[in-house]
Amino acid sequence: MLLFVLVMGLALVAPSLADTPANCSFEDIRGSWTLYEGRPVGNNAIHCPSHNTFDKKFNVLLEYPDLAEDQYGNVGTWTIIYNQGFEVRLMGRVYFAFSDYNENGDGSVDSLCHRTKTGWSHDFMTHNWACFRGQKLMQVEPAPASHQMVREASDQVMHRNNQDRVNFINSGDFGWTAAAYPEHEQFTRLDIQRRSGGHLSRVYGMSRLGSPLSSRQERALRDRLPRAWDWRDVRGVSYVSPIRNQGTCGSCYAFASMAALESRVRILTNNTMQPVFSPQDIVSCSQYSQGCAGGFPYLVAGKYGMDYGVVKESCNPYKGTDTNQCTTDPSCHRIFTYAFRYVGGFYGACSELEMMRTLVEKGPLPVGFEVYPDFRDYSGGIYHHVTSTRKFGFDPLELTNHNVLLVGYGEENGRKYWSVKNSWGDNWGEEGFFRIERGTDMCGFESLAVDIDVSPY
């Protein structure tokens, strides 16, 4: 599956301030590509960002919605990852790369969606690693600057709670309540942005393709699913690990990913194993994410978990800061992901019903969504953004800058909701959890769920 992934930064290098500044849409990536690949003789320690020697090339066509076909007629799959790059699975190999970009002297960025940075490839068993890069056969002009990378002095101004907004929410009939959290005023504006996943990327997309099921199939599936579900209470037993606090590091993607793997191990072992995994190992060591500047569960719980494995918290305790080198204890045992996918099969096919089915049948899911300022004030109830707008047409890219763990769903007074684990400590929200409106793709919540299979041993 060719998966174009523009995710920012590489581990073991000082991460930058946000997602990669490139901004590539589904239509930018779809089309014919030439892939240039080196010799597949390496292991997962291979260093590809500076690699420039390639021994073979081949063409591949990336078609709607997720079909990849090479010049010899071999068929595979592909998906974009947010607006950051791509991955292709074809002929027993996996290809993953970030999209390219130019940084201009004025701080603006040109997205070069017709080519990639040097990326990684390996076989389906994560052996025989190589480096590769991609070039679209029809070159296009650089996209307009997507957003400024200049770090404004205002980022260092201390955050101030908006009591007027809190009062407005609490005086209305919105179905949820707000609070001004004193600890938020200990953070700078940049800290608040990182806590919510990183600087806003300002990429406005359209709604997803949605479920491929027919209306009759959807009704039959909905009838089979329980009316409510919560992995915190399955016949009196919880399979959800404790709430944690990411602090001011933009590591929500690592916390959501580790929490998902923790729950999956608990489910598979009937709670006989209850590990707490290390988000700092991801922040400090992952080549597929950006440290405290952000990342994506698909590349962490999924790809990093498969290629490198994850370790327990004691192997690299959480510091909440970027480090210049990986400090994980090399003697620690690693637990591996053996399969991963976007819920629905590819990026853009997610839906409420597919999320419900996967949640009940498999376990908690890491989910991405957009954090608006009013969400930070949430203290209880069923959240919905009070100025949410609808989008039309197909483009899988939606605003999603914060990652959390979906643990359940239900209905209260006729309002459907998702139950979600956050990583802002147990003094926030409903003892660290929140509920958000279900069935409306509120804040893009139903666009970016990831399913993973993990081996607990």
Coordinates of C-alpha atoms in Angstrom, one line a residue, residues 179-435:
A179 CA -14.5 25.3 33.8
A180 CA -11.5 27.6 33.9
Y181 CA -8.7 25.3 34.9
P182 CA -6.1 27.2 37.1
E183 CA -3.2 25.0 35.9
H184 CA -3.7 26.2 32.3
E185 CA -2.5 29.6 33.4
Q186 CA 0.9 28.1 34.2
F187 CA 1.4 27.4 30.5
T188 CA 2.5 29.7 27.6
R189 CA 0.4 29.9 24.5
L190 CA 2.8 27.6 22.8
D191 CA 2.5 25.1 25.6
I192 CA -1.3 25.1 25.2
Q193 CA -0.9 24.5 21.5
R194 CA 1.5 21.6 22.0
R195 CA -0.7 20.2 24.7
S196 CA -3.5 20.1 22.1
G197 CA -1.2 18.3 19.6
G198 CA 0.9 21.1 18.1
H199 CA 0.5 24.3 16.1
L200 CA -2.6 24.4 14.0
S201 CA -1.9 23.3 10.4
R202 CA -4.7 25.3 8.9
V203 CA -5.6 22.6 6.4
Y204 CA -9.3 22.6 5.7
G205 CA -10.6 19.4 4.1
M206 CA -13.9 17.8 3.3
S207 CA -15.8 15.0 4.9
R208 CA -14.9 11.3 4.5
L209 CA -16.1 8.8 1.9
G210 CA -17.9 7.0 4.7
S211 CA -18.9 3.4 5.2
P212 CA -19.0 1.2 2.0
L213 CA -21.9 -0.8 3.5
S214 CA -25.4 -0.6 2.0
S215 CA -28.2 0.9 4.1
R216 CA -29.5 -2.6 4.7
Q217 CA -26.1 -3.9 5.8
E218 CA -25.7 -0.9 8.1
R219 CA -29.1 -1.5 9.7
A220 CA -28.3 -5.2 10.2
L221 CA -24.9 -4.4 11.8
R222 CA -26.3 -1.7 14.0
D223 CA -29.0 -4.2 15.2
R224 CA -26.2 -6.7 16.2
L225 CA -24.1 -4.2 18.1
P226 CA -24.9 -3.4 21.7
R227 CA -26.7 -0.1 22.4
A228 CA -23.9 0.9 24.7
W229 CA -20.3 -0.3 25.3
D230 CA -17.5 0.8 27.6
W231 CA -14.2 -1.0 28.0
R232 CA -13.9 0.5 31.5
D233 CA -16.8 -1.7 32.6
V234 CA -17.2 -5.0 30.8
R235 CA -19.2 -7.2 33.2
G236 CA -17.6 -5.2 36.1
V237 CA -14.0 -5.4 34.7
S238 CA -11.9 -2.6 33.3
Y239 CA -9.5 -3.1 30.4
V240 CA -8.4 0.6 30.3
S241 CA -5.0 1.7 31.8
P242 CA -4.8 4.7 34.2
I243 CA -5.1 8.3 33.1
R244 CA -1.8 10.0 32.5
N245 CA -0.7 13.6 31.9
Q246 CA 1.4 14.6 28.9
G247 CA 2.2 18.0 30.3
T248 CA 3.3 20.7 27.8
C249 CA 4.9 18.3 25.3
G250 CA 2.9 17.7 22.1
S251 CA 3.0 13.9 22.7
C252 CA -0.7 13.1 22.8
Y253 CA -0.1 10.8 19.8
A254 CA 2.3 8.8 21.8
F255 CA 0.0 8.6 24.9
A256 CA -3.0 7.6 22.7
S257 CA -0.9 5.0 20.9
M258 CA 0.5 3.5 24.1
A259 CA -2.9 3.5 25.8
A260 CA -4.4 1.6 22.9
L261 CA -1.6 -1.0 23.0
E262 CA -2.0 -1.3 26.8
S263 CA -5.7 -2.0 26.5
R264 CA -5.2 -4.5 23.7
V265 CA -2.7 -6.5 25.8
R266 CA -5.1 -6.4 28.8
I267 CA -7.9 -7.7 26.6
L268 CA -5.8 -10.5 25.0
T269 CA -4.5 -11.7 28.3
N270 CA -7.8 -11.3 30.3
N271 CA -6.0 -8.7 32.4
T272 CA -3.2 -11.1 33.5
M273 CA -0.8 -8.6 31.9
Q274 CA -1.3 -4.9 32.6
P275 CA 1.7 -3.1 31.1
V276 CA 2.2 0.7 31.0
F277 CA 4.2 1.5 27.9
S278 CA 6.7 4.3 27.4
P279 CA 5.6 7.4 25.5
Q280 CA 9.1 8.9 26.0
D281 CA 10.5 6.0 23.9
I282 CA 8.3 7.4 21.0
V283 CA 9.2 11.0 21.7
S284 CA 12.9 10.3 21.8
C285 CA 13.5 7.4 19.5
S286 CA 10.8 7.2 16.7
Q287 CA 11.9 8.2 13.2
Y288 CA 8.2 8.3 12.3
S289 CA 7.1 11.2 14.5
Q290 CA 8.2 14.7 15.7
G291 CA 8.9 14.4 19.4
C292 CA 7.1 17.1 21.3
A293 CA 6.0 18.6 18.1
G294 CA 3.4 15.9 17.1
G295 CA 2.8 12.7 15.3
F296 CA 0.2 10.2 14.2
P297 CA -0.9 6.9 15.9
Y298 CA -0.9 5.1 12.5
L299 CA 2.8 5.6 12.5
V300 CA 3.4 5.0 16.2
A301 CA 1.0 2.2 17.4
G302 CA 1.1 0.9 13.9
K303 CA 4.3 1.3 12.0
Y304 CA 6.8 1.9 14.9
G305 CA 5.1 -0.8 16.9
M306 CA 5.6 -3.2 14.0
D307 CA 9.1 -2.2 12.9
Y308 CA 10.7 -1.5 16.3
G309 CA 8.3 -2.5 19.1
V310 CA 7.4 -0.6 22.3
V311 CA 8.8 -0.9 25.8
K312 CA 7.5 -0.5 29.3
E313 CA 7.5 2.9 31.1
S314 CA 10.5 1.9 33.3
C315 CA 12.7 1.5 30.2
N316 CA 12.5 5.2 29.4
P317 CA 10.4 7.1 32.0
Y318 CA 8.4 10.1 30.7
K319 CA 10.2 13.4 30.8
G320 CA 7.8 15.4 28.7
T321 CA 10.7 17.0 26.7
D322 CA 12.5 16.4 23.5
T323 CA 15.9 14.7 23.8
N324 CA 18.9 14.8 21.4
Q325 CA 19.3 11.0 21.6
C326 CA 17.4 7.8 22.3
T327 CA 17.9 6.9 26.0
T328 CA 15.8 3.8 26.1
D329 CA 17.4 0.9 27.9
P330 CA 18.5 -1.4 25.1
S331 CA 18.2 -4.5 27.2
C332 CA 14.4 -4.0 27.6
H333 CA 12.0 -6.5 26.0
R334 CA 9.9 -5.0 23.2
I335 CA 6.3 -5.9 22.4
F336 CA 5.3 -5.7 18.7
T337 CA 2.3 -4.8 16.7
Y338 CA 1.7 -7.4 13.9
A339 CA -1.0 -5.6 11.9
F340 CA -2.5 -2.2 11.7
R341 CA -5.0 -0.3 9.5
Y342 CA -7.2 2.7 9.3
V343 CA -10.7 1.8 10.5
G344 CA -12.7 1.3 7.3
G345 CA -9.7 0.0 5.5
F346 CA -8.0 3.2 4.3
Y347 CA -7.8 6.9 5.2
G348 CA -11.2 8.4 4.3
A349 CA -13.3 5.3 4.8
C350 CA -13.9 5.7 8.5
S351 CA -17.4 6.0 9.9
E352 CA -19.4 5.9 13.1
L353 CA -20.6 2.4 12.5
E354 CA -17.1 1.0 11.5
M355 CA -15.7 2.6 14.7
M356 CA -18.4 1.0 16.8
R357 CA -17.9 -2.4 15.3
T358 CA -14.1 -2.3 15.7
L359 CA -14.3 -0.9 19.2
V360 CA -16.6 -3.7 20.4
E361 CA -14.9 -6.6 18.5
K362 CA -11.3 -5.6 19.0
G363 CA -10.8 -3.0 21.7
P364 CA -10.1 0.7 22.3
L365 CA -9.0 2.8 19.3
P366 CA -6.6 5.8 19.0
V367 CA -8.5 8.6 17.4
G368 CA -7.5 12.0 16.0
F369 CA -9.7 15.2 16.2
E370 CA -9.5 18.9 16.2
V371 CA -9.2 20.8 19.5
Y372 CA -11.0 24.1 19.5
P373 CA -10.5 26.6 22.4
D374 CA -13.8 25.7 24.0
F375 CA -12.8 22.0 24.3
R376 CA -10.0 23.0 26.8
D377 CA -12.7 24.3 29.1
Y378 CA -14.7 21.1 29.1
S379 CA -15.6 19.8 32.5
G380 CA -18.5 17.4 31.9
G381 CA -21.4 16.4 29.6
I382 CA -21.5 15.6 25.9
Y383 CA -19.2 18.0 24.1
H384 CA -19.9 19.6 20.8
H385 CA -18.1 22.6 19.3
V386 CA -20.6 25.4 19.4
T387 CA -19.6 26.9 16.0
S388 CA -19.1 23.6 14.1
T389 CA -19.7 23.8 10.4
R390 CA -20.6 21.1 7.9
K391 CA -18.3 20.1 4.9
F392 CA -19.3 18.5 1.6
G393 CA -17.6 16.4 -1.0
F394 CA -14.8 13.7 -0.7
D395 CA -11.4 14.6 0.6
P396 CA -10.2 12.5 3.5
L397 CA -8.2 15.3 5.0
E398 CA -9.8 16.9 8.0
L399 CA -8.4 19.1 10.9
T400 CA -7.1 16.7 13.5
N401 CA -4.5 18.0 15.8
H402 CA -5.0 16.0 19.0
N403 CA -5.0 12.2 19.6
V404 CA -7.0 10.4 22.3
L405 CA -8.3 6.9 23.1
L406 CA -11.8 5.8 22.2
V407 CA -13.1 3.5 25.0
G408 CA -16.8 3.3 24.6
Y409 CA -20.1 4.7 23.3
G410 CA -23.6 5.3 24.6
E411 CA -26.7 7.5 24.6
E412 CA -28.0 10.0 27.2
N413 CA -31.4 11.8 26.9
G414 CA -31.6 11.0 23.2
R415 CA -28.0 12.2 22.5
K416 CA -25.5 9.8 21.2
Y417 CA -21.9 10.1 22.4
W418 CA -18.4 8.6 22.4
S419 CA -16.5 7.9 25.7
V420 CA -12.9 9.0 25.4
K421 CA -9.7 8.8 27.4
N422 CA -7.6 12.0 27.3
S423 CA -4.0 12.6 28.4
W424 CA -4.4 15.8 30.4
G425 CA -4.5 14.3 33.9
D426 CA -7.4 13.1 36.0
N427 CA -8.4 16.6 37.2
W428 CA -9.6 17.6 33.7
G429 CA -13.0 16.7 32.4
E430 CA -14.8 13.7 33.8
E431 CA -11.9 12.3 35.9
G432 CA -9.6 12.5 32.8
F433 CA -12.2 11.3 30.3
F434 CA -14.7 13.1 28.2
R435 CA -17.8 12.4 26.1

